Coordinates of C-alpha atoms and ligand atoms in Angstrom, one line a residue:
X5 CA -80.2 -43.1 66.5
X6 CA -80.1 -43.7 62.5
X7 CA -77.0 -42.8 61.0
X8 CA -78.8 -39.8 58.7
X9 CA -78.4 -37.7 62.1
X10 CA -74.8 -38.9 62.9
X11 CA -72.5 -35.8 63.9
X12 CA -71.1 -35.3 60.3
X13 CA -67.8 -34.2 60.8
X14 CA -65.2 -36.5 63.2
X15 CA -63.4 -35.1 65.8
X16 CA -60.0 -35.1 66.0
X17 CA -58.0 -37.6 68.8
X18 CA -55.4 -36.6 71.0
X19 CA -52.4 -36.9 68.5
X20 CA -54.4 -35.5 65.8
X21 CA -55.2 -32.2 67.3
X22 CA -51.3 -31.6 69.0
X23 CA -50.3 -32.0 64.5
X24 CA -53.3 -29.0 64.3
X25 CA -52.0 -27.5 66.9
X26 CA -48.6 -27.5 66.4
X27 CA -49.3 -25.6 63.2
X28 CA -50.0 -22.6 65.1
X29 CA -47.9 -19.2 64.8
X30 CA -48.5 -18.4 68.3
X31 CA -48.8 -14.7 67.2
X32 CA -47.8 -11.9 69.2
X33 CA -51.5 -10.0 69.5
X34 CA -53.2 -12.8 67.6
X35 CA -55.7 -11.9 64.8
X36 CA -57.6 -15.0 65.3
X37 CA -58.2 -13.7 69.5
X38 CA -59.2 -10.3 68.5
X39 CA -61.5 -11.7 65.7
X40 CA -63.6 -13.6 68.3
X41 CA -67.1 -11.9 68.8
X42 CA -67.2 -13.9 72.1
X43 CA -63.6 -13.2 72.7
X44 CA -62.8 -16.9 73.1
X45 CA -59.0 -16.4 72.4
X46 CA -58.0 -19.3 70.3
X47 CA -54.4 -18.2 70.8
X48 CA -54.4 -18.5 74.0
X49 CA -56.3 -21.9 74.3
X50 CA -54.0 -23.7 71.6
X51 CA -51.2 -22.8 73.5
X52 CA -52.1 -24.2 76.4
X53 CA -53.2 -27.6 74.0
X54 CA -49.8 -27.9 72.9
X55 CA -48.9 -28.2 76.4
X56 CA -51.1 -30.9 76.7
X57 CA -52.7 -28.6 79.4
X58 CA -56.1 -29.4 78.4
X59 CA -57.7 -28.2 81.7
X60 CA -56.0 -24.6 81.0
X61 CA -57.7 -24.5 77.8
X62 CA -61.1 -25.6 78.5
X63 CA -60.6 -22.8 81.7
X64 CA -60.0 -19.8 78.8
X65 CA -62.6 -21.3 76.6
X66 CA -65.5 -21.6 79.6
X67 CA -64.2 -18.2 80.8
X68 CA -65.9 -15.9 77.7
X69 CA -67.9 -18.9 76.5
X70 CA -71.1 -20.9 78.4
X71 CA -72.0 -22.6 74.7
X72 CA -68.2 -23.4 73.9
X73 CA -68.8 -26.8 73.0
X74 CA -71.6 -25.4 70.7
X75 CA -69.6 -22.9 69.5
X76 CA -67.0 -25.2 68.6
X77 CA -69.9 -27.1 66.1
X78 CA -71.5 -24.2 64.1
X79 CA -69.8 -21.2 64.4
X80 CA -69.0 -19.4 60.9
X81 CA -65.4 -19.6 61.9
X82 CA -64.9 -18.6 58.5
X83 CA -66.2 -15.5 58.8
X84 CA -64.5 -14.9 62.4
X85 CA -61.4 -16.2 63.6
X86 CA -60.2 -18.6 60.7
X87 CA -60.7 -15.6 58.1
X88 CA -58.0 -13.5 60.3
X89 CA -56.0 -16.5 61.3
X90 CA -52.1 -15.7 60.4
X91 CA -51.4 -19.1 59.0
X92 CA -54.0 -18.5 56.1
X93 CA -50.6 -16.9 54.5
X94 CA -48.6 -19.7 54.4
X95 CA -51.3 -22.6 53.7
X96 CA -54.7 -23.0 55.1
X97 CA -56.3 -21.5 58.8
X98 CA -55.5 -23.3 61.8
X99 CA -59.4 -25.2 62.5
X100 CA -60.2 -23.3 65.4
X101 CA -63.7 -24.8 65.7
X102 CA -62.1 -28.6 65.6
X103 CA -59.5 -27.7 68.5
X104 CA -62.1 -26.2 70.7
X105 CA -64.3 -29.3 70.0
X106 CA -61.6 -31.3 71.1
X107 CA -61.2 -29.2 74.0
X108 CA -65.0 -29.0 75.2
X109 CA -65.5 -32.8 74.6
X110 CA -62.8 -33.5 77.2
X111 CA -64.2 -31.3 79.4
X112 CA -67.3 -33.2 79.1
X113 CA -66.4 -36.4 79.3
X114 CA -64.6 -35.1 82.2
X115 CA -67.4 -33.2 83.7
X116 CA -65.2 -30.4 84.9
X117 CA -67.2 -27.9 86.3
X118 CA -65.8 -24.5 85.5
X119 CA -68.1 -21.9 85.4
X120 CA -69.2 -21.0 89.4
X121 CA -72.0 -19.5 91.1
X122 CA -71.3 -16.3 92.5
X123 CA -72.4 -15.3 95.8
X124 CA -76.0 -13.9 96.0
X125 CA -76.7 -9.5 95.5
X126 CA -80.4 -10.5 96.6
X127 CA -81.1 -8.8 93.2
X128 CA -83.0 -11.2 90.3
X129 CA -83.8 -11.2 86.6
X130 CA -86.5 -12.9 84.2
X131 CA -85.2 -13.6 81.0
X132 CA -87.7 -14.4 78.5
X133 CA -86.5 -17.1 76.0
X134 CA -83.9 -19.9 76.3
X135 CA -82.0 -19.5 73.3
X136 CA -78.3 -19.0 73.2
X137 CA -78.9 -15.2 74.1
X138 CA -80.5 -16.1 77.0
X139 CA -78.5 -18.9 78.0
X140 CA -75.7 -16.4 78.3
X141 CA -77.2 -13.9 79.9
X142 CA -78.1 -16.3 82.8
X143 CA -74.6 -17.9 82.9
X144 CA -73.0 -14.1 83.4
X145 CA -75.4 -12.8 85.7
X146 CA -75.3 -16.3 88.0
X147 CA -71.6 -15.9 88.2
X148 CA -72.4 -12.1 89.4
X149 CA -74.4 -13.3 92.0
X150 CA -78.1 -12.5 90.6
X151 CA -81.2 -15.4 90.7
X152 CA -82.4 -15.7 87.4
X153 CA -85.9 -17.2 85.9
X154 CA -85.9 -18.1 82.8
X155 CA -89.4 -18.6 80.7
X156 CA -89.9 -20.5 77.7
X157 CA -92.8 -21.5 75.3
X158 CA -91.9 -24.6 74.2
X159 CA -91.2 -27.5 76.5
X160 CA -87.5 -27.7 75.9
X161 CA -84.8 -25.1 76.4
X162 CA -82.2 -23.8 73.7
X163 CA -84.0 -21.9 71.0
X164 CA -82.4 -23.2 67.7
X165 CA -80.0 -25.1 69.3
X166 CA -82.7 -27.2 70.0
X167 CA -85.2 -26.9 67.7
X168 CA -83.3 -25.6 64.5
X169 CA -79.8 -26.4 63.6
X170 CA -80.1 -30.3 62.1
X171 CA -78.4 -33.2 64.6
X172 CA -75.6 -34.1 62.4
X173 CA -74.0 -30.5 62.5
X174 CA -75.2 -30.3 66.5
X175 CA -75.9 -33.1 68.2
X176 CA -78.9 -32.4 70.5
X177 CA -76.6 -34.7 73.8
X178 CA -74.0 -31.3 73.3
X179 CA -76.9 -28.9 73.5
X180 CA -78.5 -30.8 76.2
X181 CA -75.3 -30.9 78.1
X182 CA -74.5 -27.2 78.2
X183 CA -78.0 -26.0 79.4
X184 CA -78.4 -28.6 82.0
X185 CA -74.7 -27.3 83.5
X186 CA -76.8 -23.5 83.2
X187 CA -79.6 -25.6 85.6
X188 CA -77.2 -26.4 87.7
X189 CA -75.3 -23.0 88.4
X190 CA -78.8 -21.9 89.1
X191 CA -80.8 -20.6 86.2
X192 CA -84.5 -21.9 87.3
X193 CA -86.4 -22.2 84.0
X194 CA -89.9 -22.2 83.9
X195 CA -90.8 -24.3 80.7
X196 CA -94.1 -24.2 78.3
X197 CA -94.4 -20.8 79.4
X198 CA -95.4 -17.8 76.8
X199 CA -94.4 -14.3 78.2
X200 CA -97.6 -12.0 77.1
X201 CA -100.4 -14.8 77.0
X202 CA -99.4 -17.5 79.7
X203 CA -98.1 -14.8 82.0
X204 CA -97.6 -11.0 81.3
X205 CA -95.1 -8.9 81.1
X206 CA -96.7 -6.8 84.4
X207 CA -96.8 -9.4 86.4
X208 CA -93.1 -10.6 85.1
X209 CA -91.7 -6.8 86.0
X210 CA -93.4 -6.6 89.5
X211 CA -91.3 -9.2 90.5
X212 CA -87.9 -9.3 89.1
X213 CA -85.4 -6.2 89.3
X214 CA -84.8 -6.5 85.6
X215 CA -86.5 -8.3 82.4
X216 CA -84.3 -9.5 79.1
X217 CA -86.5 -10.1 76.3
X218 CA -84.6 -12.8 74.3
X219 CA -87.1 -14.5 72.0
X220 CA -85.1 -14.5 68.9
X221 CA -87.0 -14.5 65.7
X222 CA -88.7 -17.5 66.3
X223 CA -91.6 -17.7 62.9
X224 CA -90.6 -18.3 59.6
X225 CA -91.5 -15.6 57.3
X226 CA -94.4 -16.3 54.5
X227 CA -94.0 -14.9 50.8
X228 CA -97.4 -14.0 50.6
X229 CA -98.7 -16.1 47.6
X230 CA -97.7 -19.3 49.7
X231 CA -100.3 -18.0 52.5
X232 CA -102.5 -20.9 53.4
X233 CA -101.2 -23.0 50.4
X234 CA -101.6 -26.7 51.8
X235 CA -98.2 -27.6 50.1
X236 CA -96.3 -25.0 51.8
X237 CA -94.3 -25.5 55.3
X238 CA -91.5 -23.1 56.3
X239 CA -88.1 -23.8 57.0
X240 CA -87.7 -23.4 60.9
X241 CA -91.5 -25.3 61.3
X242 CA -90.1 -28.4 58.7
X243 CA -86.7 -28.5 60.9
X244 CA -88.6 -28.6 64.0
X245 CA -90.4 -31.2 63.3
X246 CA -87.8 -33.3 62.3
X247 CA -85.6 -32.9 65.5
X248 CA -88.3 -33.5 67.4
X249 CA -89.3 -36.8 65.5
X250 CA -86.1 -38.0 64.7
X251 CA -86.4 -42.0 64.7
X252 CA -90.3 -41.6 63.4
X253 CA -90.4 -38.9 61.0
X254 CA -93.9 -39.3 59.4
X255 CA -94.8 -37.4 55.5
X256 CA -91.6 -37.9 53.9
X257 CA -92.6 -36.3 50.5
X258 CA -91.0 -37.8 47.1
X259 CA -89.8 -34.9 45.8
X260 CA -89.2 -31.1 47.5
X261 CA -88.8 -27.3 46.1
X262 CA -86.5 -25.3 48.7
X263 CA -86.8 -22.2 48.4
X264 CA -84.3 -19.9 49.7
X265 CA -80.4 -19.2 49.4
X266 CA -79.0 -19.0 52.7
X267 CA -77.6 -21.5 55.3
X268 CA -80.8 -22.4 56.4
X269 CA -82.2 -22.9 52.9
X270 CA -79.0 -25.6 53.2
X271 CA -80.0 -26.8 56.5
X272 CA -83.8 -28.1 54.8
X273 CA -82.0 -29.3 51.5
X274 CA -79.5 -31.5 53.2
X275 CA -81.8 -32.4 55.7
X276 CA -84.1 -34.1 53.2
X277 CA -81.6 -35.8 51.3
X278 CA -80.4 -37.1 54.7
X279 CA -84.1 -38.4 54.6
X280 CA -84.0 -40.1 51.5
X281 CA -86.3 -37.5 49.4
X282 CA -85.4 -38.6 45.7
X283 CA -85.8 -35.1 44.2
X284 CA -84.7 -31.8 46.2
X285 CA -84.5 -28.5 43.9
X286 CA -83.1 -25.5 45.4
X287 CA -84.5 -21.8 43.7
X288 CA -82.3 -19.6 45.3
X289 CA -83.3 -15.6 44.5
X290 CA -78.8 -14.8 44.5
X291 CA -76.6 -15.8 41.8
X292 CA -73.5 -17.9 42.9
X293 CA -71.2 -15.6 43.2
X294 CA -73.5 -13.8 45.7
X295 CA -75.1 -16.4 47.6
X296 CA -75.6 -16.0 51.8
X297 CA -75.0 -19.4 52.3
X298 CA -71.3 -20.5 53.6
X299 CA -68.9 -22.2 51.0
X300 CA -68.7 -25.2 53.1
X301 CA -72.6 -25.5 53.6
X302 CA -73.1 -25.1 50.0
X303 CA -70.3 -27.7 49.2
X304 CA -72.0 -29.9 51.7
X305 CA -75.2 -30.0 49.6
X306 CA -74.3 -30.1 46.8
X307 CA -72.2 -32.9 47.7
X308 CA -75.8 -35.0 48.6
X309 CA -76.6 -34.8 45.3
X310 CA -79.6 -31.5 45.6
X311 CA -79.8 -29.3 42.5
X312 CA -79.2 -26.5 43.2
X313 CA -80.9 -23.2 40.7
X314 CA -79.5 -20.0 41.2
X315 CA -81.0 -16.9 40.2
X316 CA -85.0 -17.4 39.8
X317 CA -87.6 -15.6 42.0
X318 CA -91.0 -16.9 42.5
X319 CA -93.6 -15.1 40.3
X320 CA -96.8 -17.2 41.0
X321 CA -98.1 -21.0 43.0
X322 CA -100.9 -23.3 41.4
X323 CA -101.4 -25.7 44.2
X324 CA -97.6 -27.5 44.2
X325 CA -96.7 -25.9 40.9
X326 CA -94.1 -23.3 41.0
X327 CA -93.4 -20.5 38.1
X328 CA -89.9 -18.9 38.7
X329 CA -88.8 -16.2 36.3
X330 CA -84.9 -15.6 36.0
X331 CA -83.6 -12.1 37.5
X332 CA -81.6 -10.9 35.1
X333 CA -82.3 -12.7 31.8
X334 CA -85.7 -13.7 30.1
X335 CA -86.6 -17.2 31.3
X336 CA -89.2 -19.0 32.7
X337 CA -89.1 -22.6 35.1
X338 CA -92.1 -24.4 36.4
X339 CA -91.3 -26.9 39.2
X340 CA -93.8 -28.8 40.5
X341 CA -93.5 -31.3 43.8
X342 CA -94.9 -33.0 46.8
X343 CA -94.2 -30.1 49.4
X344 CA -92.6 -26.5 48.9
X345 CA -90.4 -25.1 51.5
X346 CA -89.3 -21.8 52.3
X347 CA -86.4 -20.5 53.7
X348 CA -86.7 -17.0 53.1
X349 CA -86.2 -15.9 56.4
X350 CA -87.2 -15.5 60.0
X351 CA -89.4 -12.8 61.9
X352 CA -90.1 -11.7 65.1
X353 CA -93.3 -12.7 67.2
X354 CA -93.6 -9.7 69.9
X355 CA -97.2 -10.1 70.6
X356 CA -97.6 -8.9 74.3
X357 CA -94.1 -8.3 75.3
X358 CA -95.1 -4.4 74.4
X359 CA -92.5 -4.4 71.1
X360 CA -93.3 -2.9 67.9
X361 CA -91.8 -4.7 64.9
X362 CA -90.6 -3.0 61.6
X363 CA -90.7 -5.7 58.9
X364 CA -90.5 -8.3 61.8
X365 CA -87.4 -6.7 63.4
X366 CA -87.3 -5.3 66.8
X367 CA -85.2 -1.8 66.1
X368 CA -83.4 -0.5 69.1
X369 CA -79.9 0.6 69.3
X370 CA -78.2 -1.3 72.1
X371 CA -79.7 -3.1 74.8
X372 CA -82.4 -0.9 76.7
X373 CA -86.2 -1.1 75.6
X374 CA -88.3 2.0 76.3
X375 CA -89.2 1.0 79.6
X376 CA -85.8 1.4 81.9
X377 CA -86.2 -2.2 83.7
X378 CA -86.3 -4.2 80.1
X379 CA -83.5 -5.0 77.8
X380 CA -83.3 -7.2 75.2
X381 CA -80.7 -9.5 73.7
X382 CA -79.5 -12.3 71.1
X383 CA -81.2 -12.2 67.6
X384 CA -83.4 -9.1 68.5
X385 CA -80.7 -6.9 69.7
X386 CA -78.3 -5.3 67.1
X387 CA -75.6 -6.9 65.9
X388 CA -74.5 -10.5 63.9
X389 CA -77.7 -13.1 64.0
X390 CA -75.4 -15.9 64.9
X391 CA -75.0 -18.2 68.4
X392 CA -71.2 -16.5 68.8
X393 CA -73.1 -13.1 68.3
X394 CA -75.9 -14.0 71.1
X395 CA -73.1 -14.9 73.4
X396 CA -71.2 -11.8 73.2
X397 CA -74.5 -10.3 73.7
X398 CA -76.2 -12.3 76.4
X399 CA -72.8 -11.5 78.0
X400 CA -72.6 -7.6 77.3
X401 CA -76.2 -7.1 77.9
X402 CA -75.5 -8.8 81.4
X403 CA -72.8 -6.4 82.4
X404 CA -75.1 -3.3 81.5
X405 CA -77.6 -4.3 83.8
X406 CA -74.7 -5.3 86.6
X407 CA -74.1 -1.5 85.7
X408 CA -77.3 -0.3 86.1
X409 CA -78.5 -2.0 89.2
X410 CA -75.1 -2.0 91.2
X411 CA -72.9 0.3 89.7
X412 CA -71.3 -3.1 88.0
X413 CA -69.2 -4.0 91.2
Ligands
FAD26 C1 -82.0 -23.6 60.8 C2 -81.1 -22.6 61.5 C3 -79.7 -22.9 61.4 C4 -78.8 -22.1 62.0 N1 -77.5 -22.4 62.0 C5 -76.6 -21.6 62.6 C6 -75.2 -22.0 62.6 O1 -74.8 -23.0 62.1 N2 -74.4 -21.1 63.3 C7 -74.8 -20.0 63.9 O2 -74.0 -19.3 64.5 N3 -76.1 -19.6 63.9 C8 -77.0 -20.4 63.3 N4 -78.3 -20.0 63.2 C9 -78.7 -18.8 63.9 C10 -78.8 -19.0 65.4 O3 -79.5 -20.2 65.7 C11 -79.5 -17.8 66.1 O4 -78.7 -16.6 65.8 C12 -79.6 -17.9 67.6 O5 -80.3 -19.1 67.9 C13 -80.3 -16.7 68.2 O6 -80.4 -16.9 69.6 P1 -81.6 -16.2 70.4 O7 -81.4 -16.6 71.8 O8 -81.7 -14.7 70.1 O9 -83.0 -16.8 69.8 P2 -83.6 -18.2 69.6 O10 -82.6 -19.3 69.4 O11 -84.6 -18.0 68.5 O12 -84.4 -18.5 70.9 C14 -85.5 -17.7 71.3 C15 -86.2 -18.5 72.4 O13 -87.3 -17.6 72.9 C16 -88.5 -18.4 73.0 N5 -89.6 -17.5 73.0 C17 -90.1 -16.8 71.9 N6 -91.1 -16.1 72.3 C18 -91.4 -16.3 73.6 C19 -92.3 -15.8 74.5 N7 -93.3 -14.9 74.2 N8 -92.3 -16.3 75.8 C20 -91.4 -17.3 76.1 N9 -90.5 -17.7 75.3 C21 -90.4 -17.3 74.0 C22 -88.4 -19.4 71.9 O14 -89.2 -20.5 72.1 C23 -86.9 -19.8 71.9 O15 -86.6 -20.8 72.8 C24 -79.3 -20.9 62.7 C25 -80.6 -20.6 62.7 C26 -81.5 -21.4 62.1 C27 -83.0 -21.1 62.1
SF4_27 S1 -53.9 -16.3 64.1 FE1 -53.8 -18.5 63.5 S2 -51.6 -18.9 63.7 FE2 -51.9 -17.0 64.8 S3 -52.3 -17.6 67.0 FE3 -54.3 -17.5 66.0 S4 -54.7 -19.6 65.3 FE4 -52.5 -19.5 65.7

């Protein structure tokens, strides 16, 4: 592999995690624990690091966590853990994410199998969609004991993991890793499979106890003057294509327009400058002050060197020409370039799964469809659209049919 998709960041080695470690309050009822959507409980896995009992953390990490290793790489632990993290008062957060990382990789290199098979309730589940909402909602209901088929469209498993989030912030070896130890508790996946034209949702029902819709919000939305524009490609089809071409990416442009000014509008701008594109201007509709994106993916692209324009909304597309006006204040930019590429968000595709979409959102409060045997989980259920968020849920929505089909014993 090239080193444009190296994992960015390094990891940390065995006497440079017990220094990160050792930095730790150990708090009584630790903020950084109850901060955890996934309820990972850093405080209780860094204890067990700085006893060099590295088995004992990996056990509390695997034991609320199948993705832990992924988790570890891109969750917004600034947002979660880190923000409540005690230490933050006396200098900077203890780095949860880099701990757990260290944590996860020796369980890896270790292969220690953690997670088990329950024994089987002769009940099963289809979950449609490999994503992380799926992926945890087959780990939880294998260790209660359920069979569990999973389909999926595309010809590998993981949703984003796989086909979104670039290689240098998640390597796809991790990804691959944690779904083939979800094969091997059980989970039988049933690949290049889409529910509601391949197979339908009837057929899926008639033979399953329950169904979890999980297809996340797989399309990449379309400002409507970029329809059918030869120039345009949107952000999740762009990344796609690169992870899935990675030594022999063909149609490297010259120059690029982003447009977009969240974390995946960073994910595309980085990932161009990673391959070499000379010019890469990001429009971003927010000011600074109010952008989506994180701090440190923002840093991170700036840092390559894209320029970054904050502010401007489309108005109108000749062919590659863009004309941005200014939000607040009178002024006009025309950008013109070799592709345009827009990050503007992500929509749901329910077509024959029996959902009706408002604005391309599924909206349901909690888990339950209409119809009593489906639920549905990860990005289309309520809640944070992050991989932490789909694990909390793949694991919550797993419970509620344990509930409803056994009374949750
Ligand atoms: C570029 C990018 C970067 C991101 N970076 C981060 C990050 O750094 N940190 C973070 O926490 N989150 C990040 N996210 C968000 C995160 O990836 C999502 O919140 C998460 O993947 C949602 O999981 P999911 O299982 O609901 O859906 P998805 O990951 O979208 O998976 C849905 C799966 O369902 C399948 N599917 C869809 N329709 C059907 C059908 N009809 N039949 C069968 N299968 C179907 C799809 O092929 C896919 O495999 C990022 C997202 C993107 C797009
Ligand atoms: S809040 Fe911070 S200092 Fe306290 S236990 Fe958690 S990681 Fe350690």
């Amino acid at each position: 592999m090239t080193n444009k998709y190296r994992e960015e960041a390094p990891g940390y080695t065995m006497t440079t995690v017990m220094e990160e470690a050792a930095r730790c309050l150990l708090c009584h009822d630790a903020p950084c624990s109850a901060a955890c959507p996934a309820d990972t409980d850093p405080a209780s896995f860094i204890q067990s690091v700085r006893f060099r009992n590295l088995k004992g953390a990996a056990d509390t990490i695997r034991s609320n966590n199948a993705l832990g290793a992924i988790c570890a790489r891109v969750c917004p632990t600034e947002k979660y853990c880190e923000l409540a993290c005690s230490r933050s008062g006396i200098d900077v957060p203890i780095d949860i994410g880099g701990i757990q990382r260290f944590v996860t990789d020796f369980e890896q290199q270790g292969d220690l199998k953690i997670i088990e098979k329950g024994d089987s309730n002769g009940k099963s589940v289809a979950i449609v969609g490999s994503g992380p909402g799926g992926l945890q909602t087959a780990t939880t209901l294998l260790e209660k004991g359920y069979a569990v088929d999973i389909y999926e469209k595309n010809e590998k498993a993981g949703g984003y993991l796989t086909y979104g989030i670039p290689e240098y912030r998640l390597p796809a070896n991790i990804v691959n890793y944690e779904i083939q130890r979800i094969i091997d508790l059980g989970a039988n996946i049933k690949y290049n499979t889409t529910v509601g034209k391949d197979i339908t949702m009837t057929e899926i029902k008639a033979n399953h106890d329950a169904v979890v819709v999980a297809v996340g919000a797989s399309e990449g939305k379309v400002l409507s003057m970029f329809k059918d524009n030869p120039y345009v490609e949107s952000a999740v089809d762009f990344l796609a294509r690169v992870k899935e071409n990675q030594d022999d990416i063909v149609d490297i442009p010259g120059s690029a327009i982003v447009i977009g000014g969240g974390d995946v509008a960073m994910d595309v701008s980085t990932t161009l400058k990673r391959l070499n594109v000379k010019n890469v201007t990001d429009v971003a509709y927010e000011e600074f002050d109010e952008f989506k994106a994180s701090k440190k993916e923002l840093a991170g692209t700036q840092k390559q060197g894209v320029t970054i324009v904050d502010g401007y909304v489309p108005e109108r597309v000749n062919g590659n020409e863009v004309t941005f006006k200014h939000r607040n204040i009178d002024g006009e930019l025309k950008i013109k370039a070799d592709t345009i590429i827009l990050a503007v968000g992500q929509k749901v595709n329910t077509e024959g799964l029996g959902f009706v979409t408002e604005h391309g959102e599924v909206k349901f409060k909690g888990y339950k469809a209409k119809d009593e045997k489906v639920y549905v989980t990860g990005d289309i259920a309520e809640g944070d659209k992050t991989v932490v968020w789909a694990v909390r849920k793949g694991k919550e929505v797993a419970e509620e049919i344990d509930h409803d089909l056994l009374g949750g014993n």
